[in-house]
């Protein structure tokens, strides 16, 4: 079946390719960008949150809506609403997001000329947060492999009994599922740190992932609260979330800033060794270091307040594409090659 998500008054300015292929998350499982059709394929949750269905998202030329092909039927009206909500989150289809894009483009001529200003994200805050953890202290290739391993694990720990039984009957050991939810990770006693390390090769990140899941289980973090925050312009609320995330063991400024960027707060730049490299090579900040990076990014990007992170990200996109060509044209098998410039890996 097919669903349509209206783009509203900004439909003439929406570019599917640029809305998706601007952040390494689009390369991470279970996302699959299809260059030949400029479409995105992945599983999305249904309203009961225990089941997922594969969907393909595209933007028909000159049409004021996104087309979502649901490769499963039938689904309920509640399921339809949840699927549209997830697509809207990933591609930032909201009045607040559009307002941010327009205000940022007024400040940044290159972003305006190239139609940039949206940062692709996941259908849920939890997936964004876990993927931010997967970026730390490793190569981009390993980040990709860890995300894929978690998606291969998901059918084994799915809360939906039918999905689990189908997995057992399947002869294919490479049957990729959705990104696991916090409920799935906590549902089975055998899914502990040792199991995640063995099955997904996530190393010490296993403890951080499970601690994050536990915060959701205990109500310290809630997707509905995050959804309301995403439509807010109150910096105090974002700062509260930032400080809460910092209390999670192993969640440093890079991870927390990256998560806030996904939420829609752009004043904190996720700074790491790649940021230092960028400032040295692009801005001539040869003395930039961990000690000076805060001052350096403020000097360069402070004029774009409250969109400092968007300005930084536009520069990275332009730099990477000047070296590797358009990200949207890369085949998935070649994503790992971008590690030549430490594309998204960080050392926090």
Coordinates of C-alpha atoms in Angstrom, one line a residue:
X1 CA 0.0 0.0 0.0
X2 CA 1.0 3.6 -0.4
X3 CA 0.9 6.5 2.1
X4 CA 1.5 10.2 1.4
X5 CA 3.1 12.7 3.7
X6 CA 2.4 16.3 2.7
X7 CA 5.3 18.7 2.5
X8 CA 3.2 21.8 2.9
X9 CA 4.2 25.2 1.8
X10 CA 7.9 24.3 1.5
X11 CA 7.3 21.4 -1.0
X12 CA 9.0 23.4 -3.8
X13 CA 12.2 23.7 -1.8
X14 CA 12.4 20.1 -0.5
X15 CA 15.1 17.9 -2.0
X16 CA 15.0 14.3 -1.0
X17 CA 18.6 13.6 -1.9
X18 CA 19.9 16.5 0.2
X19 CA 17.5 15.8 3.0
X20 CA 18.9 12.2 3.4
X21 CA 22.5 12.1 2.2
X22 CA 24.0 14.7 4.5
X23 CA 24.9 12.7 7.6
X24 CA 26.6 9.4 8.1
X25 CA 23.5 8.0 9.8
X26 CA 21.9 7.4 6.4
X27 CA 24.7 4.9 5.6
X28 CA 24.1 3.0 8.8
X29 CA 21.8 -0.1 8.9
X30 CA 19.0 -0.6 8.6
X31 CA 18.9 2.5 6.2
X32 CA 19.5 1.7 2.6
X33 CA 19.8 4.6 0.1
X34 CA 19.1 3.6 -3.5
X35 CA 20.9 6.0 -5.8
X36 CA 19.2 4.9 -9.0
X37 CA 15.7 6.0 -7.7
X38 CA 16.7 8.6 -5.0
X39 CA 14.8 6.6 -2.5
X40 CA 15.3 5.4 1.1
X41 CA 14.4 1.9 2.2
X42 CA 14.3 0.6 5.8
X43 CA 11.9 -1.0 8.4
X44 CA 9.7 1.2 10.5
X45 CA 7.8 0.3 13.7
X46 CA 4.0 -0.2 13.7
X47 CA 1.8 1.3 16.4
X48 CA 2.3 -1.6 18.9
X49 CA 6.1 -0.9 18.7
X50 CA 6.8 -4.7 18.6
X51 CA 6.4 -5.2 14.9
X52 CA 8.1 -3.5 11.9
X53 CA 7.4 -3.3 8.2
X54 CA 9.7 -2.5 5.4
X55 CA 9.0 0.8 3.6
X56 CA 10.4 2.8 0.7
X57 CA 10.4 6.6 0.8
X58 CA 10.6 8.7 -2.3
X59 CA 9.7 12.2 -3.5
X60 CA 7.9 12.1 -6.8
X61 CA 9.1 14.9 -9.1
X62 CA 7.2 18.1 -8.7
X63 CA 4.8 16.6 -6.2
X64 CA 3.9 18.3 -2.9
X65 CA 4.2 15.1 -0.9
X66 CA 6.5 12.2 0.0
X67 CA 5.4 8.8 -1.2
X68 CA 5.8 5.9 1.3
X69 CA 5.4 2.5 -0.1
X70 CA 4.6 0.0 2.7
X71 CA 5.7 -3.5 1.7
X72 CA 3.1 -5.1 3.9
X73 CA -0.7 -5.2 4.2
X74 CA -3.1 -4.6 5.7
X75 CA -2.1 -2.1 8.4
X76 CA -4.4 -0.1 10.6
X77 CA -5.0 3.7 10.6
X78 CA -3.0 3.8 13.8
X79 CA -0.1 2.1 12.1
X80 CA -0.3 4.6 9.2
X81 CA -0.1 7.5 11.6
X82 CA 3.0 6.1 13.3
X83 CA 4.7 5.4 10.0
X84 CA 4.1 9.0 8.9
X85 CA 5.4 10.3 12.2
X86 CA 8.6 8.3 11.8
X87 CA 9.2 9.5 8.3
X88 CA 8.5 13.1 9.3
X89 CA 11.1 12.8 12.0
X90 CA 13.8 11.3 9.8
X91 CA 13.4 13.9 7.1
X92 CA 12.5 16.8 9.5
X93 CA 9.1 17.5 8.0
X94 CA 7.7 20.0 10.5
X95 CA 7.0 23.8 10.8
X96 CA 9.8 24.1 13.3
X97 CA 12.3 22.3 11.1
X98 CA 11.4 24.3 8.1
X99 CA 11.6 27.6 10.0
X100 CA 15.1 26.6 11.2
X101 CA 16.2 25.8 7.6
X102 CA 14.9 29.1 6.3
X103 CA 16.5 31.1 9.1
X104 CA 19.8 29.4 8.7
X105 CA 19.9 29.8 5.0
X106 CA 19.3 33.5 5.4
X107 CA 22.6 33.6 7.4
X108 CA 24.6 31.1 5.2
X109 CA 24.8 31.9 1.5
X110 CA 26.3 28.5 0.5
X111 CA 23.6 26.6 2.3
X112 CA 21.0 28.7 0.6
X113 CA 22.5 28.2 -2.8
X114 CA 22.8 24.4 -2.4
X115 CA 19.6 23.8 -0.5
X116 CA 21.3 22.6 2.7
X117 CA 20.2 22.8 6.3
X118 CA 18.4 19.6 7.1
X119 CA 20.3 17.0 9.1
X120 CA 19.1 13.4 8.5
X121 CA 18.3 11.4 11.6
X122 CA 16.6 8.2 12.7
X123 CA 12.9 7.5 13.3
X124 CA 13.5 7.4 17.1
X125 CA 15.6 9.3 19.6
X126 CA 16.9 6.0 21.0
X127 CA 18.3 4.9 17.6
X128 CA 20.0 8.3 17.2
X129 CA 21.5 8.0 20.7
X130 CA 22.8 4.5 20.2
X131 CA 24.3 5.3 16.8
X132 CA 26.1 8.3 18.4
X133 CA 27.7 5.9 20.8
X134 CA 28.8 3.7 17.9
X135 CA 30.8 6.5 16.5
X136 CA 33.3 6.7 19.4
X137 CA 36.8 5.4 19.5
X138 CA 36.7 3.4 16.3
X139 CA 36.9 3.5 12.5
X140 CA 33.9 4.4 10.4
X141 CA 34.0 0.8 9.0
X142 CA 33.5 -0.6 12.5
X143 CA 30.7 1.9 13.3
X144 CA 28.9 0.6 10.2
X145 CA 29.6 -3.1 11.1
X146 CA 28.3 -2.6 14.7
X147 CA 25.1 -1.0 13.5
X148 CA 24.5 -3.8 11.1
X149 CA 25.2 -6.4 13.8
X150 CA 22.6 -4.8 16.0
X151 CA 20.0 -5.0 13.2
X152 CA 20.9 -8.6 12.6
X153 CA 20.3 -9.2 16.3
X154 CA 16.9 -7.5 16.3
X155 CA 14.8 -10.4 14.9
X156 CA 16.3 -12.7 17.6
X157 CA 15.1 -10.4 20.4
X158 CA 11.9 -9.1 18.7
X159 CA 9.0 -8.8 21.1
X160 CA 6.7 -10.0 18.3
X161 CA 6.5 -13.8 18.6
X162 CA 5.7 -14.2 14.9
X163 CA 8.9 -12.4 13.9
X164 CA 11.0 -14.6 16.2
X165 CA 9.4 -17.8 14.9
X166 CA 10.0 -16.7 11.3
X167 CA 13.6 -16.0 12.2
X168 CA 14.0 -19.5 13.6
X169 CA 12.6 -21.0 10.4
X170 CA 14.7 -18.9 8.1
X171 CA 17.7 -20.5 6.4
X172 CA 19.3 -17.1 5.9
X173 CA 21.7 -16.1 8.7
X174 CA 22.1 -12.7 7.2
X175 CA 18.4 -11.7 7.7
X176 CA 18.7 -8.0 8.8
X177 CA 15.9 -6.6 10.9
X178 CA 15.1 -3.2 12.3
X179 CA 17.3 -1.3 14.7
X180 CA 16.5 -2.8 18.2
X181 CA 14.4 -0.7 20.5
X182 CA 15.2 -0.2 24.2
X183 CA 12.3 -2.6 25.1
X184 CA 13.8 -5.4 23.0
X185 CA 17.2 -4.9 24.5
X186 CA 15.9 -5.2 28.0
X187 CA 13.2 -7.9 27.4
X188 CA 15.4 -11.0 27.7
X189 CA 17.8 -11.7 30.6
X190 CA 20.3 -13.3 28.2
X191 CA 20.8 -10.0 26.4
X192 CA 23.5 -8.6 28.7
X193 CA 26.8 -6.9 28.2
X194 CA 28.7 -10.1 27.4
X195 CA 26.1 -11.1 24.9
X196 CA 26.1 -7.8 23.1
X197 CA 29.9 -7.7 23.0
X198 CA 30.0 -11.3 21.5
X199 CA 27.1 -10.9 19.0
X200 CA 27.7 -7.3 17.9
X201 CA 31.3 -6.6 18.7
X202 CA 30.4 -3.3 20.4
X203 CA 33.0 -3.6 23.1
X204 CA 32.6 -1.3 26.1
X205 CA 29.7 0.4 24.4
X206 CA 27.5 -2.5 25.5
X207 CA 27.3 -1.1 29.0
X208 CA 26.4 2.4 27.7
X209 CA 23.7 1.1 25.4
X210 CA 22.1 -0.9 28.1
X211 CA 22.3 2.0 30.6
X212 CA 20.6 4.2 28.1
X213 CA 17.9 1.6 27.6
X214 CA 17.4 1.4 31.3
X215 CA 16.9 5.1 31.6
X216 CA 14.0 4.8 29.1
X217 CA 12.6 1.8 31.1
X218 CA 12.7 3.9 34.3
X219 CA 11.1 6.9 32.7
X220 CA 14.2 9.1 33.0
X221 CA 14.0 9.5 29.3
X222 CA 10.8 9.3 27.2
X223 CA 10.3 9.5 23.5
X224 CA 7.1 11.6 23.9
X225 CA 9.0 14.1 25.9
X226 CA 11.8 14.2 23.4
X227 CA 9.2 14.7 20.6
X228 CA 7.8 17.8 22.4
X229 CA 11.4 19.1 22.9
X230 CA 12.1 18.7 19.2
X231 CA 9.5 21.3 18.4
X232 CA 10.7 23.7 21.1
X233 CA 13.0 26.7 20.7
X234 CA 13.8 27.0 24.4
X235 CA 17.5 26.6 24.9
X236 CA 17.0 25.9 28.6
X237 CA 15.2 22.6 27.9
X238 CA 17.9 21.5 25.6
X239 CA 20.6 22.3 28.2
X240 CA 18.6 20.2 30.7
X241 CA 18.7 17.2 28.3
X242 CA 22.4 17.7 27.6
X243 CA 23.2 17.7 31.4
X244 CA 21.1 14.6 31.9
X245 CA 22.9 12.7 29.1
X246 CA 26.3 13.8 30.4
X247 CA 25.5 11.8 33.6
X248 CA 25.4 8.6 31.7
X249 CA 28.8 6.9 32.2
X250 CA 30.9 7.3 29.1
X251 CA 28.6 10.0 27.5
X252 CA 31.1 12.8 26.8
X253 CA 30.5 16.2 25.1
X254 CA 30.9 14.7 21.6
X255 CA 28.1 12.1 22.0
X256 CA 25.8 14.5 23.9
X257 CA 26.3 17.2 21.3
X258 CA 25.7 14.8 18.4
X259 CA 22.5 13.7 20.1
X260 CA 21.4 17.3 20.6
X261 CA 22.1 18.0 16.9
X262 CA 19.7 15.2 16.0
X263 CA 17.1 16.5 18.4
X264 CA 17.3 19.9 16.7
X265 CA 19.5 22.0 19.0
X266 CA 22.4 23.3 16.8
X267 CA 24.4 25.6 19.2
X268 CA 26.8 22.8 20.4
X269 CA 29.1 21.5 17.7
X270 CA 30.1 17.8 18.2
X271 CA 33.8 18.4 18.3
X272 CA 36.4 15.7 18.0
X273 CA 39.7 15.0 16.3
X274 CA 38.0 15.4 12.9
X275 CA 36.9 18.9 13.9
X276 CA 40.5 19.8 14.8
X277 CA 41.7 18.4 11.5
X278 CA 39.0 20.4 9.7
X279 CA 39.8 23.7 11.4
X280 CA 43.5 23.2 10.7
X281 CA 43.1 22.4 7.0
X282 CA 40.1 24.6 6.1
X283 CA 40.5 27.5 8.5
X284 CA 44.2 27.6 9.0
X285 CA 43.9 27.0 12.7
X286 CA 47.3 25.2 13.0
X287 CA 47.4 25.5 16.7
X288 CA 43.9 24.1 17.3
X289 CA 43.9 21.4 20.0
X290 CA 41.5 19.9 22.6
X291 CA 42.4 22.8 24.8
X292 CA 41.5 25.5 22.3
X293 CA 38.8 24.0 20.2
X294 CA 36.0 25.6 22.2
X295 CA 37.4 29.0 21.6
X296 CA 38.2 28.2 17.9
X297 CA 34.8 27.0 16.9
X298 CA 33.1 30.0 18.6
X299 CA 35.4 32.4 16.7
X300 CA 34.5 30.7 13.4
X301 CA 30.9 29.7 13.8
X302 CA 29.6 32.0 16.5
X303 CA 28.2 34.4 13.9
X304 CA 25.7 31.7 12.9
X305 CA 24.1 31.5 16.4
X306 CA 21.9 29.5 17.1
X307 CA 22.9 27.4 14.1
X308 CA 26.6 26.9 14.6
X309 CA 26.4 23.2 14.1
X310 CA 24.6 23.5 10.8
X311 CA 27.3 25.8 9.5
X312 CA 30.0 23.4 10.5
X313 CA 28.1 20.5 9.0
X314 CA 27.6 22.2 5.7
X315 CA 31.4 22.8 5.5
X316 CA 32.0 19.1 6.2
X317 CA 29.6 18.0 3.5
X318 CA 31.2 20.2 1.0
X319 CA 34.7 19.1 1.9
X320 CA 33.9 15.4 1.8
X321 CA 32.1 15.6 -1.5
X322 CA 35.0 17.5 -3.0
X323 CA 37.2 14.5 -2.1
X324 CA 34.8 11.5 -2.7
X325 CA 32.1 12.9 -5.0
X326 CA 28.4 13.1 -4.1
X327 CA 27.6 10.9 -1.1
X328 CA 24.2 10.1 -2.7
X329 CA 25.9 8.4 -5.6
X330 CA 28.1 6.1 -3.5
X331 CA 27.3 2.4 -3.5
X332 CA 26.7 1.0 0.0
X333 CA 29.6 -1.4 -0.5
X334 CA 31.9 1.6 -0.6
X335 CA 30.7 3.5 2.4
X336 CA 33.5 2.2 4.6
X337 CA 36.1 3.7 2.2
X338 CA 35.3 7.2 3.6
X339 CA 37.4 6.3 6.6
X340 CA 40.4 7.8 4.7
X341 CA 39.5 11.1 6.4
X342 CA 38.1 9.6 9.6
X343 CA 34.7 10.6 8.3
X344 CA 32.6 10.2 11.4
X345 CA 34.8 8.2 13.8
X346 CA 35.8 10.1 16.9
X347 CA 38.1 9.7 19.9
X348 CA 36.3 11.2 22.9

